[in-house]
């Protein structure tokens, strides 16, 4: 039997995904996390994980990316803030991206996102009636917060994630148009794949693309 190699001997990782909480403040129709619980990662644990990962690969990569995920990661702002401050203090070559429903945005978060150029993958499913049906009526809050980020000059840091259910495929192009008019230039429309699609719905999706 050949000797097992270390992961870092085989892969030159330049990123990690840090799940800072399993909790979420909304319950989307298509969420794959069916057993949510409000587990929260301690700030020091997040720092220790980032340090361990960064120290192992920083010598072989340029910029190291920290992807923050959940649940809804902004529920654990203390851990995110701690990692940003820690990496800045150490002068690590890192960048951060956060996948968020953007319902919990604060002025302090906006300042940190600006100071550290944090990329934001924002879940917004296009037009209001589609988003509100799938994402618990949060459209107005999310749009208001998108405009707050854009007004702060952070529009380039936003990528919109449109999750497309089969019955909403016919609205996808309209949703993309609305988001572009809102001032978002980076979009990621993604169809839900763990539910059945009819031939008609697939044709609608193809037409929208």
GROMACS .gro file of C-alpha atoms in nm:
model
  209
    1UNK     CA    1   0.000   0.000   0.000
    2UNK     CA    2   0.137   0.340  -0.097
    3UNK     CA    3   0.186   0.600   0.174
    4UNK     CA    4  -0.097   0.851   0.209
    5UNK     CA    5   0.000   1.201   0.102
    6UNK     CA    6  -0.094   1.516   0.285
    7UNK     CA    7  -0.377   1.713   0.129
    8UNK     CA    8  -0.152   2.017   0.079
    9UNK     CA    9   0.105   1.802  -0.101
   10UNK     CA   10  -0.152   1.726  -0.370
   11UNK     CA   11  -0.362   2.042  -0.386
   12UNK     CA   12  -0.246   2.401  -0.374
   13UNK     CA   13  -0.554   2.540  -0.198
   14UNK     CA   14  -0.601   2.913  -0.222
   15UNK     CA   15  -0.931   2.936  -0.034
   16UNK     CA   16  -1.141   2.798   0.248
   17UNK     CA   17  -1.514   2.808   0.324
   18UNK     CA   18  -1.593   2.902   0.681
   19UNK     CA   19  -1.941   2.807   0.803
   20UNK     CA   20  -1.981   3.055   1.088
   21UNK     CA   21  -2.338   2.957   1.179
   22UNK     CA   22  -2.601   2.698   1.096
   23UNK     CA   23  -2.877   2.936   1.200
   24UNK     CA   24  -3.083   3.151   0.965
   25UNK     CA   25  -3.338   3.427   1.016
   26UNK     CA   26  -3.564   3.318   0.727
   27UNK     CA   27  -3.682   2.986   0.582
   28UNK     CA   28  -3.662   2.981   0.202
   29UNK     CA   29  -3.881   2.733   0.012
   30UNK     CA   30  -3.589   2.565  -0.160
   31UNK     CA   31  -3.333   2.567   0.122
   32UNK     CA   32  -3.122   2.251   0.136
   33UNK     CA   33  -3.058   2.299   0.511
   34UNK     CA   34  -3.368   2.132   0.653
   35UNK     CA   35  -3.238   2.087   1.007
   36UNK     CA   36  -3.125   2.437   1.097
   37UNK     CA   37  -3.009   2.506   1.448
   38UNK     CA   38  -2.855   2.823   1.589
   39UNK     CA   39  -2.500   2.695   1.632
   40UNK     CA   40  -2.256   2.988   1.633
   41UNK     CA   41  -1.881   2.967   1.575
   42UNK     CA   42  -1.678   3.155   1.835
   43UNK     CA   43  -1.465   3.442   1.696
   44UNK     CA   44  -1.143   3.285   1.826
   45UNK     CA   45  -1.231   2.953   1.660
   46UNK     CA   46  -1.280   3.134   1.327
   47UNK     CA   47  -0.944   3.309   1.368
   48UNK     CA   48  -0.767   2.982   1.455
   49UNK     CA   49  -0.912   2.808   1.147
   50UNK     CA   50  -0.810   3.090   0.915
   51UNK     CA   51  -0.458   3.102   1.062
   52UNK     CA   52  -0.413   2.727   1.031
   53UNK     CA   53  -0.527   2.723   0.668
   54UNK     CA   54  -0.340   3.038   0.567
   55UNK     CA   55  -0.012   2.933   0.724
   56UNK     CA   56  -0.016   2.602   0.535
   57UNK     CA   57  -0.071   2.745   0.188
   58UNK     CA   58   0.030   3.111   0.190
   59UNK     CA   59   0.377   3.026   0.065
   60UNK     CA   60   0.244   2.875  -0.259
   61UNK     CA   61  -0.044   3.107  -0.346
   62UNK     CA   62  -0.100   3.475  -0.403
   63UNK     CA   63  -0.416   3.600  -0.235
   64UNK     CA   64  -0.594   3.364   0.003
   65UNK     CA   65  -0.975   3.374  -0.012
   66UNK     CA   66  -1.201   3.324   0.288
   67UNK     CA   67  -1.556   3.234   0.185
   68UNK     CA   68  -1.806   3.297   0.466
   69UNK     CA   69  -2.115   3.080   0.459
   70UNK     CA   70  -2.408   2.965   0.673
   71UNK     CA   71  -2.699   2.951   0.754
   72UNK     CA   72  -2.709   3.328   0.736
   73UNK     CA   73  -2.352   3.430   0.817
   74UNK     CA   74  -2.435   3.788   0.917
   75UNK     CA   75  -2.606   3.641   1.223
   76UNK     CA   76  -2.249   3.584   1.345
   77UNK     CA   77  -2.107   3.926   1.269
   78UNK     CA   78  -1.865   3.913   1.567
   79UNK     CA   79  -1.676   3.619   1.408
   80UNK     CA   80  -1.665   3.784   1.064
   81UNK     CA   81  -1.547   4.113   1.211
   82UNK     CA   82  -1.283   3.937   1.420
   83UNK     CA   83  -1.138   3.757   1.117
   84UNK     CA   84  -1.126   4.077   0.910
   85UNK     CA   85  -0.951   4.271   1.185
   86UNK     CA   86  -0.714   3.983   1.258
   87UNK     CA   87  -0.606   3.938   0.896
   88UNK     CA   88  -0.556   4.313   0.857
   89UNK     CA   89  -0.346   4.329   1.174
   90UNK     CA   90  -0.127   4.041   1.053
   91UNK     CA   91  -0.111   4.195   0.704
   92UNK     CA   92  -0.212   3.861   0.554
   93UNK     CA   93  -0.276   3.856   0.180
   94UNK     CA   94  -0.642   3.765   0.210
   95UNK     CA   95  -0.977   3.861   0.066
   96UNK     CA   96  -1.322   3.770   0.190
   97UNK     CA   97  -1.650   3.681   0.026
   98UNK     CA   98  -1.982   3.641   0.208
   99UNK     CA   99  -2.294   3.463   0.084
  100UNK     CA  100  -2.586   3.644   0.247
  101UNK     CA  101  -2.959   3.712   0.227
  102UNK     CA  102  -2.868   4.075   0.310
  103UNK     CA  103  -3.157   4.128   0.551
  104UNK     CA  104  -2.935   4.210   0.851
  105UNK     CA  105  -2.709   4.482   0.705
  106UNK     CA  106  -2.586   4.752   0.945
  107UNK     CA  107  -2.385   5.070   0.898
  108UNK     CA  108  -2.090   4.907   1.074
  109UNK     CA  109  -2.098   4.620   0.826
  110UNK     CA  110  -2.103   4.861   0.532
  111UNK     CA  111  -1.794   5.035   0.670
  112UNK     CA  112  -1.610   4.705   0.712
  113UNK     CA  113  -1.710   4.587   0.364
  114UNK     CA  114  -1.575   4.913   0.225
  115UNK     CA  115  -1.253   4.912   0.427
  116UNK     CA  116  -1.170   4.549   0.346
  117UNK     CA  117  -1.329   4.525  -0.003
  118UNK     CA  118  -1.550   4.232   0.094
  119UNK     CA  119  -1.732   4.061  -0.193
  120UNK     CA  120  -2.100   3.988  -0.133
  121UNK     CA  121  -2.301   3.710  -0.296
  122UNK     CA  122  -2.654   3.840  -0.236
  123UNK     CA  123  -2.951   3.606  -0.263
  124UNK     CA  124  -3.225   3.787  -0.455
  125UNK     CA  125  -3.454   3.597  -0.688
  126UNK     CA  126  -3.536   3.866  -0.944
  127UNK     CA  127  -3.876   4.030  -0.940
  128UNK     CA  128  -4.064   4.099  -0.617
  129UNK     CA  129  -4.343   3.841  -0.649
  130UNK     CA  130  -4.097   3.560  -0.715
  131UNK     CA  131  -3.852   3.661  -0.444
  132UNK     CA  132  -4.120   3.715  -0.180
  133UNK     CA  133  -4.287   3.382  -0.253
  134UNK     CA  134  -3.960   3.192  -0.220
  135UNK     CA  135  -3.776   3.401   0.039
  136UNK     CA  136  -4.032   3.491   0.305
  137UNK     CA  137  -4.139   3.837   0.187
  138UNK     CA  138  -3.794   3.994   0.226
  139UNK     CA  139  -3.769   4.165  -0.115
  140UNK     CA  140  -3.818   4.524   0.004
  141UNK     CA  141  -3.558   4.484   0.280
  142UNK     CA  142  -3.301   4.329   0.046
  143UNK     CA  143  -3.351   4.594  -0.225
  144UNK     CA  144  -3.322   4.873   0.031
  145UNK     CA  145  -2.994   4.726   0.155
  146UNK     CA  146  -2.861   4.678  -0.198
  147UNK     CA  147  -2.921   5.049  -0.259
  148UNK     CA  148  -2.742   5.132   0.068
  149UNK     CA  149  -2.437   4.940  -0.058
  150UNK     CA  150  -2.454   5.100  -0.402
  151UNK     CA  151  -2.489   5.447  -0.250
  152UNK     CA  152  -2.176   5.372  -0.045
  153UNK     CA  153  -1.986   5.296  -0.367
  154UNK     CA  154  -1.985   4.920  -0.316
  155UNK     CA  155  -2.191   4.815  -0.618
  156UNK     CA  156  -1.890   4.643  -0.777
  157UNK     CA  157  -1.863   4.413  -0.475
  158UNK     CA  158  -2.217   4.275  -0.520
  159UNK     CA  159  -2.304   3.960  -0.712
  160UNK     CA  160  -2.673   3.869  -0.728
  161UNK     CA  161  -2.762   3.502  -0.690
  162UNK     CA  162  -3.098   3.422  -0.849
  163UNK     CA  163  -3.225   3.079  -0.748
  164UNK     CA  164  -3.478   2.968  -1.009
  165UNK     CA  165  -3.763   2.730  -0.927
  166UNK     CA  166  -3.935   2.555  -1.222
  167UNK     CA  167  -4.254   2.760  -1.191
  168UNK     CA  168  -4.046   3.080  -1.192
  169UNK     CA  169  -3.837   3.008  -1.502
  170UNK     CA  170  -4.059   3.228  -1.718
  171UNK     CA  171  -3.973   3.527  -1.496
  172UNK     CA  172  -3.595   3.480  -1.494
  173UNK     CA  173  -3.507   3.721  -1.776
  174UNK     CA  174  -3.736   3.985  -1.628
  175UNK     CA  175  -3.561   3.941  -1.295
  176UNK     CA  176  -3.216   3.980  -1.450
  177UNK     CA  177  -3.329   4.297  -1.629
  178UNK     CA  178  -3.463   4.442  -1.304
  179UNK     CA  179  -3.139   4.372  -1.118
  180UNK     CA  180  -2.927   4.528  -1.391
  181UNK     CA  181  -3.148   4.838  -1.381
  182UNK     CA  182  -3.099   4.839  -1.003
  183UNK     CA  183  -2.726   4.880  -1.062
  184UNK     CA  184  -2.598   4.523  -1.024
  185UNK     CA  185  -2.364   4.410  -1.302
  186UNK     CA  186  -2.261   4.068  -1.166
  187UNK     CA  187  -2.536   3.807  -1.177
  188UNK     CA  188  -2.550   3.433  -1.117
  189UNK     CA  189  -2.885   3.277  -1.216
  190UNK     CA  190  -2.900   2.915  -1.099
  191UNK     CA  191  -3.181   2.667  -1.150
  192UNK     CA  192  -3.284   2.442  -0.861
  193UNK     CA  193  -3.182   2.088  -0.959
  194UNK     CA  194  -3.331   1.870  -0.684
  195UNK     CA  195  -3.694   1.920  -0.796
  196UNK     CA  196  -3.867   1.793  -1.113
  197UNK     CA  197  -3.886   2.015  -1.421
  198UNK     CA  198  -4.142   1.970  -1.697
  199UNK     CA  199  -4.043   1.999  -2.062
  200UNK     CA  200  -4.239   2.325  -2.081
  201UNK     CA  201  -4.055   2.472  -1.782
  202UNK     CA  202  -3.717   2.371  -1.924
  203UNK     CA  203  -3.813   2.537  -2.252
  204UNK     CA  204  -3.907   2.854  -2.062
  205UNK     CA  205  -3.573   2.853  -1.883
  206UNK     CA  206  -3.387   2.806  -2.210
  207UNK     CA  207  -3.580   3.091  -2.367
  208UNK     CA  208  -3.499   3.320  -2.075
  209UNK     CA  209  -3.129   3.242  -2.101
   0.00000   0.00000   0.00000
